Coordinates of C-alpha atoms and ligand atoms in Angstrom, one line a residue:
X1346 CA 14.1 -13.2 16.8
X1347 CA 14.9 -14.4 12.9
X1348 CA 12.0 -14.1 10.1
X1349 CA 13.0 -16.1 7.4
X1350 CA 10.5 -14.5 4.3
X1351 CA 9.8 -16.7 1.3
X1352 CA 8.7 -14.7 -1.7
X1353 CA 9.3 -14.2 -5.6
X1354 CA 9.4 -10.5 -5.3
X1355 CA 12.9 -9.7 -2.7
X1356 CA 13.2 -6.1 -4.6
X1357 CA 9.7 -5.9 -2.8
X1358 CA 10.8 -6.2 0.7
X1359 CA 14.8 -4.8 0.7
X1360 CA 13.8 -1.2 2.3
X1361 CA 10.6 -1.9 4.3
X1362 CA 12.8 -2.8 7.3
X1363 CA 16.0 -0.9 6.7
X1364 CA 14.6 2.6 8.1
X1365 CA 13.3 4.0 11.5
X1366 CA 12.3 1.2 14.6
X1367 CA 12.8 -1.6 12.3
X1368 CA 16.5 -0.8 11.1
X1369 CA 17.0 0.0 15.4
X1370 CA 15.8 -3.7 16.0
X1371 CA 18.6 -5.2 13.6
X1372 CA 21.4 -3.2 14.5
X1373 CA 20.7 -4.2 18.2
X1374 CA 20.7 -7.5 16.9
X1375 CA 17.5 -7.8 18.9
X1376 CA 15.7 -9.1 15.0
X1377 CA 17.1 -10.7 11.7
X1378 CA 15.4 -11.0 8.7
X1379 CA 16.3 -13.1 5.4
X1380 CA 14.6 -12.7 2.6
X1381 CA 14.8 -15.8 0.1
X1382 CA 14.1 -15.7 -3.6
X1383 CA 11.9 -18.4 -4.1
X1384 CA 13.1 -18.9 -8.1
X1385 CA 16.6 -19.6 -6.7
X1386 CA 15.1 -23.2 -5.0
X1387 CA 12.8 -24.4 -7.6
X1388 CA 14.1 -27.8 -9.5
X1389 CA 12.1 -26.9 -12.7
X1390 CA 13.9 -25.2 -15.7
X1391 CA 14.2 -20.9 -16.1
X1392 CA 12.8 -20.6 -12.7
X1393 CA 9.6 -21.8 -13.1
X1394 CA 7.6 -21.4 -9.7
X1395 CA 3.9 -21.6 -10.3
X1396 CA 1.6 -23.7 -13.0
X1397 CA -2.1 -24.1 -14.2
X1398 CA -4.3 -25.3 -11.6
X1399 CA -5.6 -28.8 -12.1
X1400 CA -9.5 -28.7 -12.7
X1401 CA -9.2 -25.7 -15.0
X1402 CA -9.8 -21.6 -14.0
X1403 CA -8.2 -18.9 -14.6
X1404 CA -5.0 -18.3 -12.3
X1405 CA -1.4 -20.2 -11.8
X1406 CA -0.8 -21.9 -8.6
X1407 CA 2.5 -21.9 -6.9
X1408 CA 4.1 -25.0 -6.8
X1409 CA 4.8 -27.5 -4.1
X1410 CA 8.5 -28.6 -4.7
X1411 CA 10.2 -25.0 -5.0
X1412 CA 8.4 -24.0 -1.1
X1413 CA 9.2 -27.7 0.1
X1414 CA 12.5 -27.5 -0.9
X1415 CA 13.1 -24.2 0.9
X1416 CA 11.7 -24.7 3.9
X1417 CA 13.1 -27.9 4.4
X1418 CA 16.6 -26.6 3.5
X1419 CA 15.6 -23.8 6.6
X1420 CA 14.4 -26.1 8.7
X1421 CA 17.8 -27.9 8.7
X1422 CA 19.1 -25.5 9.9
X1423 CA 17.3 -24.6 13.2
X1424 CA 13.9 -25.4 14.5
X1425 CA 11.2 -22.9 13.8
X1426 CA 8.3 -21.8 16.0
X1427 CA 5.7 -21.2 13.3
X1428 CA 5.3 -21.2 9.6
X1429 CA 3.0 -18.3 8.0
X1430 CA 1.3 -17.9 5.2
X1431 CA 0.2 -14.8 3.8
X1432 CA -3.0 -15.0 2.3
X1433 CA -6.2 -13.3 1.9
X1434 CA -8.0 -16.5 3.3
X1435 CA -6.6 -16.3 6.4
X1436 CA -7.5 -15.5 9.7
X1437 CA -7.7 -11.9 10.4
X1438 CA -4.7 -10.2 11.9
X1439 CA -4.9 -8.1 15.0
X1440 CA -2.5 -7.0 18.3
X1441 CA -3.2 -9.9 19.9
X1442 CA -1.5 -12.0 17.3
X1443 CA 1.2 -9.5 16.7
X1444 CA 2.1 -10.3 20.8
X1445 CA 1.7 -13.9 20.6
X1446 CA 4.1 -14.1 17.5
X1447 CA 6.4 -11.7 19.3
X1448 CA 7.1 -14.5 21.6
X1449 CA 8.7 -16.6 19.3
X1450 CA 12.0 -17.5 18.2
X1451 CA 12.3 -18.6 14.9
X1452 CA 9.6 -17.5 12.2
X1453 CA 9.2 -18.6 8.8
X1454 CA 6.9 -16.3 6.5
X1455 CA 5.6 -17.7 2.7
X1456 CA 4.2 -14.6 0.4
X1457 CA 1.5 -15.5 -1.7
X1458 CA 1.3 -14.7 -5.2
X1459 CA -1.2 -15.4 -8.0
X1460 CA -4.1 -17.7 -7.4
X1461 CA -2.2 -18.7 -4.1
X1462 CA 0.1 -21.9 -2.9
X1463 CA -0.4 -25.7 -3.9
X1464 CA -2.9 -26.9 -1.3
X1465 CA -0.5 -29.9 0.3
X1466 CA 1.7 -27.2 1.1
X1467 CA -0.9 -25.2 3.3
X1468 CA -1.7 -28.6 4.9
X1469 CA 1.8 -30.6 5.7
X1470 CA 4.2 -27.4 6.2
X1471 CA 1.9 -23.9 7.4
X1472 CA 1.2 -23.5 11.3
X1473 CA -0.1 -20.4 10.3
X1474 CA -2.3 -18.3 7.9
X1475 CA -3.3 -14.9 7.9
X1476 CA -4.9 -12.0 6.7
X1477 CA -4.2 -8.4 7.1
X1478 CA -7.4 -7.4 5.8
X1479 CA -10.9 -7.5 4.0
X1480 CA -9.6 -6.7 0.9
X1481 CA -7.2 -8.0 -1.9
X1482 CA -3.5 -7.3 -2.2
X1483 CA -1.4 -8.4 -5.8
X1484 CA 1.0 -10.7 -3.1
X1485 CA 2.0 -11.4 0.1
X1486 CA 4.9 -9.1 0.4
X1487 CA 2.9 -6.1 1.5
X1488 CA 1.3 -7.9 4.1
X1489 CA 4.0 -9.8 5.6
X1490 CA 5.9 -6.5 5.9
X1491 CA 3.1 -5.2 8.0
X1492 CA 3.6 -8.5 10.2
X1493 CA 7.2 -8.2 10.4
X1494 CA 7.0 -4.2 11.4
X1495 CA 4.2 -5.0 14.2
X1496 CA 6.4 -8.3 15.6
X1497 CA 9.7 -6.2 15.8
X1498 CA 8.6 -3.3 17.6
X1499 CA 7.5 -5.5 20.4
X1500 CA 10.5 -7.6 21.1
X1501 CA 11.9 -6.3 24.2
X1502 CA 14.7 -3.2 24.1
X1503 CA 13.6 -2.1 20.7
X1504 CA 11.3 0.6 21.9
X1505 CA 12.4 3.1 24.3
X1506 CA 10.4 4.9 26.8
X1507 CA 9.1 7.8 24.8
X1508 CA 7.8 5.0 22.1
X1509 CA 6.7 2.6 24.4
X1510 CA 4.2 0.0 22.9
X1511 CA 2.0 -0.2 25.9
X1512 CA 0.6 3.2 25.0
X1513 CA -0.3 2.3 21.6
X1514 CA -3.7 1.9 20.2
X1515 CA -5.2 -1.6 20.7
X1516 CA -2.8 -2.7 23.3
X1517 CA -5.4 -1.9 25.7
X1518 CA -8.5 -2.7 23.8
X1519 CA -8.8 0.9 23.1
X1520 CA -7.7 3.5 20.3
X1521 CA -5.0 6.1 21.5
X1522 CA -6.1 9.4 22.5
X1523 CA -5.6 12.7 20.7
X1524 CA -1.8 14.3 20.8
X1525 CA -1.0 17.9 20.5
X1526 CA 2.7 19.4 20.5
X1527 CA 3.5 22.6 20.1
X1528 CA 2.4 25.7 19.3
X1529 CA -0.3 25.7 22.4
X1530 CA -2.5 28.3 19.7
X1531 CA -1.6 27.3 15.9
X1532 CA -4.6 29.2 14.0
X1533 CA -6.7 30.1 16.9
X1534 CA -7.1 26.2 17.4
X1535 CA -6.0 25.8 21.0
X1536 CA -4.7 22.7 22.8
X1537 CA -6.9 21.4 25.5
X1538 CA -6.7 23.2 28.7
X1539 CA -6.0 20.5 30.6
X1540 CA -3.0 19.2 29.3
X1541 CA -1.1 22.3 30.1
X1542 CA -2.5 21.8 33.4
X1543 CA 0.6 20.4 35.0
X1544 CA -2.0 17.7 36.9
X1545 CA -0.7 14.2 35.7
X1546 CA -3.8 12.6 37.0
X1547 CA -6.3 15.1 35.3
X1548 CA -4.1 14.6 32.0
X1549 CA -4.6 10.6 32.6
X1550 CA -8.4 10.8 33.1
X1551 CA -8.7 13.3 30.5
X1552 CA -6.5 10.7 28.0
X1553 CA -8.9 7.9 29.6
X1554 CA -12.5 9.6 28.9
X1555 CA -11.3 10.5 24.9
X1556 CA -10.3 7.0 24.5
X1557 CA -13.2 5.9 25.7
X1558 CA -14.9 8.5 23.2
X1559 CA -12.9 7.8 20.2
X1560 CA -13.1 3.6 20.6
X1561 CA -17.0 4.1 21.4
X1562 CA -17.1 6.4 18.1
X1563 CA -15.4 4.5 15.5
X1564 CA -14.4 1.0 16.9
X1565 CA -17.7 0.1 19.3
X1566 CA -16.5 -3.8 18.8
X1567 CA -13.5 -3.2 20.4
X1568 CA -15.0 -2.7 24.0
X1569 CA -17.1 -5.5 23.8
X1570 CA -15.4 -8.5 25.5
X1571 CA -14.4 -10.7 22.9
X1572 CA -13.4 -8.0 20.5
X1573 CA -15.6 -9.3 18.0
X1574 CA -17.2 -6.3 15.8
Ligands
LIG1369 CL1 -1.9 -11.7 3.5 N1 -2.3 -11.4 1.0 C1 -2.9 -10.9 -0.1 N2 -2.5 -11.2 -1.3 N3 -4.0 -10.0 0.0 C2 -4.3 -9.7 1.3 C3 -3.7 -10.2 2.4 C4 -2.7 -11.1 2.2 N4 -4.3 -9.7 3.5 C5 -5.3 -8.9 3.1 N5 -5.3 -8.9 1.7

């Protein structure tokens, strides 16, 4: 998979997906991801990218000709699957989207800045607009690394067994159990009985019922069928 990520903030995004699973995923070659100064595209003089909004307010508005430019000079290139904008005004993020985007080939991700994107951009060019979140961010980068980071550990041969996404929290509609390691007494606070029990099938009920318990507890939404909360 290739995420080409459009921003005016690179310095931003350089480490996010050079450590741990994410670093794996590129040097298996299984993910590549460009980053693209957006300054470096625009036509206007000293790297002008954004301007007042027509019809007054407080706030710049990026520009149309800098993102039009770049994508277009992308999409010469190859065909991509989606184009995504990162914006508060999106539609919520969640697993199911993560999996669906997993899926695709080519991905093309515009961050957000100020009082967003030029309007004819969102219409003509984006496939694609989300939200991490109820809650404000100072740009898209932040967001779109959180995107990126729950795309690429999906893609087939990046996980191994032992990290396995089809353990994780949400994958089942449920949140993940509680883990313990070792010491089997740290404190006087002693692991479940159970789990040293050496019964697979206990430990898988047992991990079952506190699932149950934990989702019912925090995330009641989750079990209903749509997921709606
Ligand atoms: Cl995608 N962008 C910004 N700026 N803020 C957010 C967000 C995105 N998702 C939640 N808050």
């Amino acid at each position: 998979m290739r995420i080409d990520i459009i921003t005016v903030l690179p310095e931003l995004l350089e480490s996010p997906f050079n450590h741990s699973i994410m670093k794996r995923a590129k040097a298996k070659g299984l993910l590549e991801v460009y980053l693209h100064n957006l300054r470096d595209h625009t036509p206007y003089k000293q790297g002008q990218v954004d301007d007042y909004q027509f019809g007054g307010g407080a706030g710049m508005v990026m520009m149309p000709e800098p993102l039009a430019i770049l994508i277009e000079l992308l999409q010469k290139d190859r065909k991509y699957d989606e184009v995504i904008y990162m914006t508060p005004d999106g539609l919520l993020y969640d697993q199911k989207t993560a999996n669906t985007l997993s899926l695709k080939e080519n991905i093309i991700i515009i961050c957000g800045h100020y009082k967003g994107i030029d309007e004819r951009i969102r219409q003509h060019f984006v496939t694609r607009e989300i939200s991490i979140g109820d809650y404000v961010l100072s740009g898209g980068e932040l967001a779109a690394a959180v995107v990126v980071d729950s795309i690429g550990r999906l893609l087939p041969g990046v996980l191994n067994d032992e990290t396995s996404a089809l353990f994780d929290s949400f994958q089942d509609g449920l949140l993940a159990p509680p883990v313990y390691t070792r010491p089997a007494d740290f404190r006087g606070w002693r692991v479940p009985e159970i789990l040293m029990s050496g019964d697979p099938k206990k430990v898988d009920e047992w991990r079952h019922e506190e699932s149950l318990k934990r989702t019912a507890d925090r995330r009641p939404g989750l079990m209903k069928e749509d997921g709606q909360e």
